[in-house]
Amino acid sequence: MSEEKFKKIISHAKEYGFIFQSSDIYDGLSAVYDYGQNGVHLKNNIKDYWWKSMVQLNDNIVGIDSAIFSHPTTWKSSGHLDAFNDPLIDNKDSKKRYRADNLIEDFIQKIENKLIKELNKQKKRFGVKFDEKTFLSTNERALKYTNQIDELKSRFKKALNNDNLSELKNIISDNNIICPVSGSSNWTDVKQFNLMFKTQVGASKESSSDLYLRPETAQGIFLNYLNVQKTGRMKIPFGIAQIGKAFRNEIVARQFIFRMREFEQMEMQFFIKPGEQKKWYEYWKENRMKWHLSLGIKGDNYKFHDHEKLAHYADAACDIEFNFPFGFKELEGIHSRTNFDLSNHEKFSSKQIKYFDPLDQSKYTPYVVETSIGLDRMFLAIFSNSLITEKLDGGSERIVLKIPKILAPNKCAILPLVKKDGLSEYANNIKDKLKIKFKLTYDEKDAIGRRYRRQDALGTPYCITIDHQSIEDNTVTVRERDSMKQERIKVDLIEEFLVKSLDISNWLQ
Ligand code: ATP
C-alpha cells in the first residue's frame, strides 16, 4: 500500500471523528492521540469483543483492573529498570533519531520485497508451469537475495542476543543503510535507551520517591496473582485478563497510532504448571489467531513471526503480524514468560508466591504464557483494512468503511427522507425505541444520497429510511452498507432484524 493511501487513512480518521492528534490546537504532541466521538465507540467495541472472548467465554479466566502506578520495586523485579531498552542511533545530518534494530529490519524487508517482486514476475510469465522451489534454488538473482537475507538475519540475531551495540552499528555501515530523510550514512554510535517514563510521588522533595508509568499492564496482574488466586479460589491452569493504558518513551514514533507513547494493551496472563509451557504456548497461538480470523478479515493479512531476540523473561515468543499500510508488523505478542516474573517478585518482596496443587500435592511457582495485544494497533488494523474506495456503476466512486459490523460505532442510522409531512416525528419515534438496545445515529440534513455516503464513510452497517409510504403502511427501507441493497421491512421487525444481523455470538463462536 502506498504512502498516499496511508495518508488517506489518517485524514479519514480525523475527518470523521475517529482519531485526533492530541493537543491539536498547540500543534500536537508527538505520538499521542485522542479518540473522537466515533473512534471511542470503535475502540470500546474492540475491547468488548476481546474481553468477552477472554473473560466470558473461558470459565478459567477472570479480569482485573490494576492501577497504572505500582510500587517502584515492581520494575526492578520485572527487569524493566535494567533491561527495557531500545538501541538508539542518530543521523548526524538530518538530526533524526532511529531505532537501530528497526533500520536493519526495514532493510531486510526491502530485500525480501525485491525477492517477492521477482517471484511474482516469474509467476506471471510462466503461469501454472512455474516451479517456485526450482526457481529459488537456481536463479542467480533469487539466490543472491536469499543468501543476503539469511546472512543478515543471522548476524542481526547474534548482535541482538549479545546486546552487541557496536555490531549493530557495523551492520548498518557495512550494508550502507541510509537515513530516509537525509539520504546519508553519517551515523552516531548505537546507545541503549530506557523506555520508561519516570515521575515523582509526594509533596516535598525530601519525602518524594520515584515512580514509573507502567510500560506494560502485565505487572499489575503478577502483583495480584496471589490476591486473585486466593479470593477467586482459582485452580491452575487459569488466566487473569486486563485492559489498560501503558506508557513507553518510544525513540521513534512516526506511524500514527501504530507506535504511541501512551497506548492501551489487552493482556492475559495464563498461569500453568511448570513443564506445560510448550503445550499452552501452542494452544494460545492457535486460539489468538482464531480470534483475529473470527472478525472476517482475510487470513492472508496475518502471519506468525518468531522473535529474533527473546525478551529477558521469555523462553519462547512470537508475534502475530498484520499487513498494515506500511507492511507486515507486530499486532500481538504471545510469550512464554516462564516463572521469571513471579519468582522475582517473590525474591524482592520476600513473600511466598507459590501454588499448592491439590491433584499431586506439589508446590510450585507457576509458569506463565501471555497474550498481549495493542488495542490501538488493533484499531489501526481494522480501520486501515476496512477503508475502501469503490467504483460504482455509472463511473462515480464511494468511500466506505467496511468494518466488521459488530464493531461499528453506530449500528444503524435513522434517516427521514424529508423533514416535513410528519416524517421527522415518525423517524424520531423509531429512534427512541431502538436506542435502548443499539448505539445509533439520526440524520435529517442533506439529500438522502449524501447521507448514505456519510454513513458509508462512518462504517454504519444499516441505514433505515423513512418515507411517505412508511406513514401509510408502517414499512421502512433498510439499506445494507456493503452491498448497498435495499429492502422494505415492517417497522415492527426492525429490532429483530438488527438483533439477528448483529448478534455477537455469531462472531465469537
Ligand atoms: P515493538 O517491537 O513494535 O516495539 P513490542 O514487542 O515492544 O513491540 P510488546 O512489549 O510485546 O511490544 O507489547 C505487546 C503489544 O503492545 C504489541 O504487540 C503492540 O500491539 C502493543 N504495543 C507495544 N508498544 C506499543 C506502542 N508504542 N504503541 C502502540 N502499541 C504498542
XYZ file of C-alpha atoms and ligand atoms in Angstrom:
540
model
C 0.000 0.000 0.000
C 1.324 3.411 -0.895
C 2.183 6.267 1.405
C -0.640 8.124 -0.297
C -3.145 5.512 0.913
C -1.796 5.722 4.462
C -2.230 9.499 4.409
C -5.832 8.976 3.286
C -6.437 6.663 6.230
C -5.089 9.240 8.683
C -7.121 12.076 7.217
C -10.277 9.955 7.065
C -9.801 9.097 10.751
C -9.690 12.800 11.544
C -12.403 13.999 9.185
C -14.941 11.508 10.504
C -14.223 11.922 14.219
C -12.275 8.729 14.831
C -8.819 9.975 15.815
C -7.390 13.415 16.523
C -3.806 14.388 17.173
C -3.532 15.153 20.882
C -3.272 18.873 21.763
C -4.117 19.755 18.173
C -4.533 23.464 18.905
C -0.947 23.615 20.216
C 0.339 21.925 17.054
C 0.082 18.490 18.579
C 2.031 16.300 20.953
C 4.150 13.761 19.138
C 2.945 10.126 19.272
C -0.057 10.901 21.458
C -3.574 10.683 20.040
C -7.154 11.228 21.174
C -10.121 9.150 20.089
C -13.063 11.176 18.809
C -16.814 10.753 19.005
C -16.813 7.787 16.611
C -13.368 6.374 17.371
C -14.226 5.897 21.021
C -17.061 3.529 20.092
C -14.979 1.510 17.663
C -12.293 1.255 20.339
C -14.768 0.260 23.052
C -16.330 -2.330 20.760
C -12.926 -3.904 20.097
C -12.292 -4.006 23.853
C -15.662 -5.577 24.416
C -15.049 -8.223 21.758
C -11.703 -9.131 23.318
C -12.998 -9.030 26.895
C -15.972 -11.249 26.122
C -13.831 -13.774 24.286
C -11.360 -13.923 27.193
C -13.344 -13.441 30.378
C -16.850 -14.517 29.422
C -16.127 -17.496 27.196
C -13.337 -19.023 29.280
C -14.503 -20.464 32.585
C -10.982 -20.253 33.975
C -10.110 -16.640 33.051
C -11.056 -13.679 35.225
C -10.472 -9.973 34.688
C -8.971 -7.231 36.836
C -8.215 -3.532 36.530
C -4.995 -2.647 38.329
C -3.589 0.838 38.906
C -1.185 2.477 36.477
C 1.220 3.233 39.334
C 2.764 0.451 41.328
C 5.490 0.159 43.938
C 8.788 1.179 42.271
C 10.408 -2.155 43.193
C 7.994 -3.751 40.717
C 10.171 -2.519 37.877
C 13.396 -3.665 39.489
C 11.944 -7.171 39.939
C 10.454 -7.307 36.470
C 13.785 -6.365 34.894
C 12.376 -3.266 33.194
C 14.677 -0.861 35.015
C 17.766 -2.692 33.803
C 16.698 -4.141 30.502
C 13.723 -2.353 28.984
C 15.899 -0.602 26.446
C 15.916 0.004 22.745
C 19.084 0.579 20.699
C 19.129 4.224 19.606
C 21.066 5.767 16.711
C 21.108 9.338 15.360
C 21.773 10.523 11.866
C 24.206 13.445 12.163
C 22.950 15.189 9.028
C 19.182 15.035 9.435
C 19.405 15.032 13.269
C 16.710 12.358 13.134
C 16.655 9.607 15.721
C 16.058 5.937 14.882
C 15.936 2.522 16.463
C 18.963 0.703 15.089
C 17.087 -2.624 15.095
C 14.229 -1.132 13.090
C 16.599 0.297 10.484
C 18.071 -3.163 9.963
C 14.656 -4.874 9.958
C 13.368 -2.445 7.327
C 16.469 -3.053 5.237
C 15.898 -6.826 5.387
C 12.260 -6.301 4.440
C 13.333 -4.296 1.403
C 15.413 -7.218 0.129
C 12.540 -9.595 0.881
C 10.236 -7.367 -1.149
C 12.666 -7.495 -4.064
C 12.629 -11.290 -3.903
C 8.809 -11.358 -3.803
C 8.658 -8.977 -6.773
C 10.992 -11.249 -8.744
C 8.881 -14.275 -7.856
C 5.640 -12.586 -8.878
C 7.183 -11.547 -12.189
C 8.167 -15.129 -12.969
C 4.806 -16.481 -11.792
C 3.043 -14.133 -14.161
C 5.333 -15.122 -17.015
C 5.138 -18.906 -16.627
C 1.674 -19.281 -15.067
C 0.818 -22.738 -13.729
C 4.077 -24.155 -15.105
C 6.115 -22.030 -12.683
C 8.099 -24.114 -10.190
C 8.899 -21.839 -7.245
C 11.253 -24.241 -5.493
C 13.474 -24.792 -8.550
C 13.473 -21.079 -9.292
C 14.586 -20.192 -5.769
C 17.381 -22.741 -5.763
C 18.763 -21.997 -9.251
C 18.037 -18.431 -10.323
C 21.107 -16.269 -9.782
C 19.276 -13.175 -8.590
C 16.958 -15.110 -6.268
C 19.949 -16.901 -4.777
C 21.729 -13.610 -4.215
C 18.754 -12.164 -2.352
C 18.158 -15.309 -0.282
C 21.801 -15.512 0.791
C 21.881 -11.835 1.640
C 18.719 -12.174 3.770
C 19.986 -15.290 5.582
C 23.381 -13.772 6.329
C 21.890 -10.519 7.571
C 19.313 -12.242 9.743
C 21.836 -14.478 11.448
C 24.277 -11.596 12.046
C 21.443 -9.414 13.354
C 20.121 -12.110 15.684
C 23.594 -12.714 17.132
C 24.151 -8.997 17.722
C 20.784 -8.614 19.458
C 21.242 -11.641 21.657
C 24.688 -10.483 22.760
C 23.493 -6.887 23.253
C 26.348 -6.025 20.906
C 25.650 -2.384 20.058
C 28.810 -1.832 18.007
C 27.936 -4.841 15.842
C 24.508 -3.290 15.175
C 26.321 -0.159 14.005
C 28.641 -2.314 11.850
C 25.664 -3.993 10.179
C 24.251 -0.553 9.361
C 27.583 0.704 7.975
C 28.518 -2.496 6.087
C 25.179 -2.501 4.286
C 25.259 1.205 3.661
C 21.868 1.669 5.287
C 20.963 5.315 4.885
C 18.756 7.776 6.719
C 15.477 8.047 4.783
C 15.414 11.808 5.450
C 18.965 12.966 4.687
C 19.939 10.035 2.495
C 23.305 9.905 4.277
C 25.030 7.166 6.254
C 26.620 9.601 8.689
C 25.567 7.804 11.880
C 26.418 8.173 15.565
C 27.268 5.110 17.658
C 24.377 2.982 18.917
C 23.314 3.629 22.537
C 20.841 1.930 24.867
C 17.778 3.975 25.757
C 15.371 3.104 28.595
C 11.757 3.458 27.559
C 10.112 4.018 30.942
C 8.630 7.372 31.986
C 9.669 8.413 35.454
C 7.752 10.698 37.754
C 7.579 11.518 41.444
C 5.040 10.920 44.169
C 4.899 13.031 47.346
C 4.566 16.734 48.050
C 8.104 17.647 49.112
C 11.406 16.852 47.511
C 12.687 15.087 50.634
C 9.738 12.787 51.092
C 9.091 12.068 47.420
C 10.047 8.859 45.714
C 10.440 7.811 42.114
C 7.521 6.216 40.356
C 7.187 4.879 36.839
C 4.274 4.915 34.462
C 3.756 1.234 33.670
C 5.286 0.192 30.334
C 3.060 -2.915 30.256
C -0.106 -3.909 32.080
C 1.193 -7.407 32.839
C 2.977 -6.493 36.089
C -0.315 -5.391 37.661
C -1.524 -8.932 37.020
C 1.567 -10.528 38.569
C 1.289 -8.304 41.646
C -2.295 -9.508 42.067
C -1.660 -13.173 41.331
C -1.980 -14.236 44.979
C -4.986 -11.991 45.657
C -6.943 -13.357 42.724
C -5.873 -16.971 43.135
C -6.892 -16.999 46.793
C -10.065 -14.896 46.724
C -11.278 -16.442 43.475
C -10.240 -19.954 44.582
C -8.643 -20.346 41.163
C -7.143 -23.679 40.137
C -4.215 -23.886 37.777
C -4.393 -23.579 34.813
C -6.155 -20.229 34.980
C -5.802 -16.783 33.485
C -6.087 -13.143 34.527
C -7.011 -10.606 31.859
C -6.707 -6.855 31.887
C -7.208 -3.900 29.555
C -5.414 -0.679 30.350
C -3.037 2.104 29.461
C 0.696 1.601 29.118
C 3.400 4.194 28.507
C 6.677 3.974 26.630
C 9.051 6.756 25.727
C 9.429 5.388 22.199
C 12.511 6.569 20.344
C 10.767 6.813 17.026
C 7.068 7.340 16.866
C 6.105 8.179 13.334
C 3.469 5.699 12.268
C 0.261 7.258 13.540
C -1.340 5.072 16.239
C 0.951 2.126 15.458
C 3.636 3.411 17.809
C 2.446 5.740 20.530
C 3.929 6.969 23.785
C 0.636 6.436 25.593
C -1.319 3.444 24.400
C -3.602 0.683 25.549
C -2.937 -3.018 25.920
C -5.226 -6.022 26.263
C -3.224 -8.643 28.082
C -3.924 -12.062 29.517
C -1.532 -13.982 31.738
C -2.226 -17.705 31.827
C -0.771 -19.434 34.901
C 0.274 -23.029 34.358
C 2.225 -25.906 35.828
C 5.978 -25.765 35.055
C 6.810 -28.056 32.145
C 3.490 -27.455 30.385
C 4.534 -24.191 28.789
C 5.038 -25.589 25.280
C 1.555 -27.061 25.160
C -0.090 -23.864 26.371
C 2.064 -21.658 24.159
C 0.846 -23.580 21.107
C -2.712 -23.505 22.433
C -2.762 -19.713 22.816
C -1.064 -19.138 19.472
C -3.844 -21.026 17.751
C -6.587 -19.521 19.912
C -5.489 -15.939 19.289
C -5.195 -16.423 15.543
C -8.732 -17.846 15.532
C -9.952 -14.759 17.383
C -8.495 -12.490 14.724
C -9.953 -14.550 11.894
C -13.392 -14.586 13.577
C -13.720 -10.921 12.633
C -13.798 -11.840 8.975
C -10.645 -10.061 7.790
C -8.885 -12.142 5.129
C -6.429 -14.658 6.589
C -3.531 -13.688 4.349
C -3.322 -10.393 6.251
C -1.960 -12.226 9.302
C 1.201 -14.211 9.862
C 3.246 -15.567 12.749
C 6.761 -14.300 13.264
C 9.128 -15.919 15.765
C 11.197 -13.433 17.759
C 14.819 -12.944 16.645
C 15.708 -11.997 20.198
C 13.858 -13.298 23.219
C 12.930 -10.696 25.846
C 14.672 -11.007 29.186
C 11.755 -13.024 30.614
C 10.844 -15.388 27.769
C 11.679 -18.965 26.732
C 9.570 -18.798 23.557
C 7.909 -15.862 21.840
C 6.216 -14.975 18.600
C 4.194 -12.161 17.144
C 1.020 -12.183 15.148
C 1.878 -9.727 12.412
C -0.700 -7.825 10.416
C -0.454 -6.419 6.938
C -0.550 -2.739 7.938
C -0.454 0.023 5.297
C 3.347 0.042 5.726
C 3.845 -3.734 5.558
C 3.656 -6.696 7.942
C 4.283 -5.539 11.521
C 3.584 -6.775 15.048
C -0.018 -6.618 16.180
C 0.066 -9.050 19.094
C 2.708 -10.934 21.049
C 2.413 -14.422 22.510
C 5.122 -15.063 25.068
C 6.076 -17.966 27.247
C 7.361 -15.983 30.249
C 8.459 -18.939 32.418
C 8.254 -18.138 36.139
C 10.589 -15.164 35.692
C 8.182 -12.508 36.964
C 6.561 -14.375 39.845
C 9.826 -15.733 41.193
C 11.452 -12.305 41.022
C 8.526 -10.706 42.846
C 8.879 -13.483 45.383
C 12.561 -12.676 45.793
C 12.200 -8.889 46.033
C 9.080 -8.887 48.230
C 10.117 -11.813 50.439
C 6.552 -13.107 50.155
C 5.853 -16.678 49.131
C 4.160 -16.766 45.719
C 3.549 -20.467 45.334
C 0.707 -22.650 44.191
C -0.216 -25.801 46.043
C -1.503 -28.327 43.560
C -4.166 -30.473 45.240
C -4.011 -33.021 42.419
C -0.467 -34.236 43.071
C 0.310 -32.381 46.326
C 3.147 -30.462 44.626
C 4.054 -26.870 45.395
C 5.499 -24.601 42.753
C 5.851 -21.099 41.333
C 3.534 -21.114 38.304
C 4.804 -20.606 34.781
C 3.081 -18.079 32.551
C 2.034 -17.886 28.930
C 0.834 -14.427 27.981
C -1.089 -12.965 25.094
C -0.592 -9.240 24.655
C -2.275 -7.148 22.009
C -2.159 -3.407 21.461
C -5.684 -2.014 21.352
C -4.620 0.943 19.216
C -2.789 -1.323 16.774
C -5.901 -3.490 16.555
C -7.876 -0.324 15.843
C -5.443 0.597 13.074
C -5.530 -2.925 11.632
C -9.330 -2.892 11.426
C -9.576 0.699 10.262
C -6.908 0.552 7.556
C -8.143 -2.767 6.219
C -11.735 -1.571 6.050
C -11.316 1.755 4.303
C -12.144 1.145 0.675
C -12.759 3.324 -2.349
C -15.260 1.602 -4.616
C -16.052 2.318 -8.236
C -19.784 2.386 -8.786
C -21.854 1.736 -11.896
C -22.020 4.966 -13.828
C -18.416 5.889 -13.023
C -18.798 7.561 -9.631
C -16.921 6.489 -6.505
C -17.871 5.896 -2.909
C -15.664 5.711 0.162
C -16.844 3.015 2.509
C -15.520 1.779 5.829
C -16.296 -1.923 5.768
C -15.534 -2.585 9.422
C -16.868 -5.809 10.920
C -20.479 -4.893 11.646
C -20.411 -5.692 15.345
C -17.515 -3.258 15.830
C -19.169 -0.344 14.011
C -19.580 2.837 16.117
C -23.238 3.093 15.127
C -25.248 0.010 14.314
C -27.754 1.912 12.210
C -28.689 5.378 11.025
C -32.276 6.616 11.087
C -32.930 8.829 8.093
C -36.273 10.515 7.365
C -36.424 11.202 3.633
C -37.596 14.754 4.309
C -38.143 16.720 7.499
C -41.752 17.687 6.791
C -45.059 15.800 6.491
C -44.584 14.110 9.854
C -41.610 12.029 8.698
C -39.262 13.560 11.306
C -41.652 12.690 14.138
C -42.173 9.193 12.787
C -38.393 8.644 12.478
C -37.745 10.061 15.949
C -40.215 7.564 17.390
C -38.318 4.682 15.807
C -35.030 6.131 17.060
C -36.285 6.418 20.633
C -37.459 2.805 20.655
C -34.270 1.392 19.182
C -31.703 3.454 21.070
C -32.200 1.460 24.262
C -30.753 -1.602 22.532
C -28.417 -0.152 19.918
C -25.992 2.724 19.533
C -27.412 4.559 16.553
C -27.397 7.904 14.831
C -30.048 10.168 13.372
C -29.594 12.429 10.381
C -32.104 14.572 8.515
C -29.797 17.038 6.779
C -28.941 16.970 3.053
C -30.203 14.775 0.232
C -30.622 11.096 1.058
C -27.782 10.045 -1.298
C -25.317 12.253 0.541
C -26.498 10.942 3.865
C -25.928 7.351 2.672
C -22.365 8.294 1.652
C -21.743 9.849 5.068
C -22.873 6.679 6.811
C -20.768 4.551 4.435
C -17.724 6.601 5.409
C -18.511 6.065 9.091
C -18.950 2.324 8.628
C -22.618 2.227 9.721
C -23.896 -1.228 8.702
C -27.554 -0.266 8.120
C -29.464 2.833 7.095
C -33.161 2.905 7.865
C -35.042 5.328 5.661
C -38.497 6.612 6.488
C -40.554 7.913 3.568
C -44.181 8.830 2.911
C -45.138 5.211 2.395
C -43.893 4.469 5.935
C -46.694 6.547 7.376
C -49.246 4.749 5.235
C -48.213 1.133 5.759
C -45.648 1.125 8.571
C -42.755 -0.125 6.459
C -39.249 1.321 6.100
C -36.323 0.766 3.764
C -33.253 -0.933 5.148
C -30.070 -0.321 3.174
C -27.086 -2.583 3.778
C -23.671 -0.869 3.775
C -21.535 -3.312 1.769
C -23.947 -4.435 -0.948
C -25.994 -1.187 -0.942
C -29.028 -3.462 -1.359
C -32.290 -2.073 -0.082
C -35.277 -3.981 1.198
C -38.559 -2.908 2.663
C -39.473 -4.309 6.034
C -42.200 -3.762 8.606
C -41.328 -1.228 11.305
C -42.114 -3.803 13.979
C -39.468 -6.096 12.567
C -36.520 -3.645 12.592
C -35.374 -4.603 16.072
C -35.499 -8.314 15.344
C -33.654 -7.733 12.072
C -30.846 -5.812 13.797
C -30.554 -8.277 16.665
C -30.198 -11.117 14.185
C -27.665 -9.380 11.925
C -25.534 -8.013 14.740
C -25.581 -10.873 17.219
C -22.091 -11.005 18.738
C -22.417 -14.711 19.447
C -22.420 -15.453 15.708
C -18.964 -13.873 15.522
C -17.435 -15.118 18.736
C -18.224 -18.764 18.122
P 7.507 -3.350 19.083
O 8.533 -4.392 18.757
O 6.626 -2.978 17.917
O 8.074 -2.167 19.805
P 6.989 -4.838 21.436
O 7.468 -6.188 21.023
O 7.853 -3.992 22.284
O 6.517 -4.010 20.145
P 5.240 -5.858 23.424
O 6.079 -5.412 24.548
O 5.200 -7.311 23.074
O 5.574 -4.994 22.118
O 3.761 -5.303 23.673
C 2.601 -6.027 23.350
C 1.757 -5.290 22.353
O 1.542 -3.940 22.758
C 2.364 -5.180 20.975
O 2.114 -6.339 20.230
C 1.679 -3.978 20.403
O 0.441 -4.338 19.818
C 1.416 -3.118 21.613
N 2.391 -2.023 21.657
C 3.657 -2.075 22.125
N 4.249 -0.861 22.033
C 3.327 -0.034 21.501
C 3.325 1.362 21.176
N 4.378 2.126 21.392
N 2.191 1.897 20.639
C 1.099 1.127 20.430
N 1.047 -0.179 20.730
C 2.139 -0.763 21.264
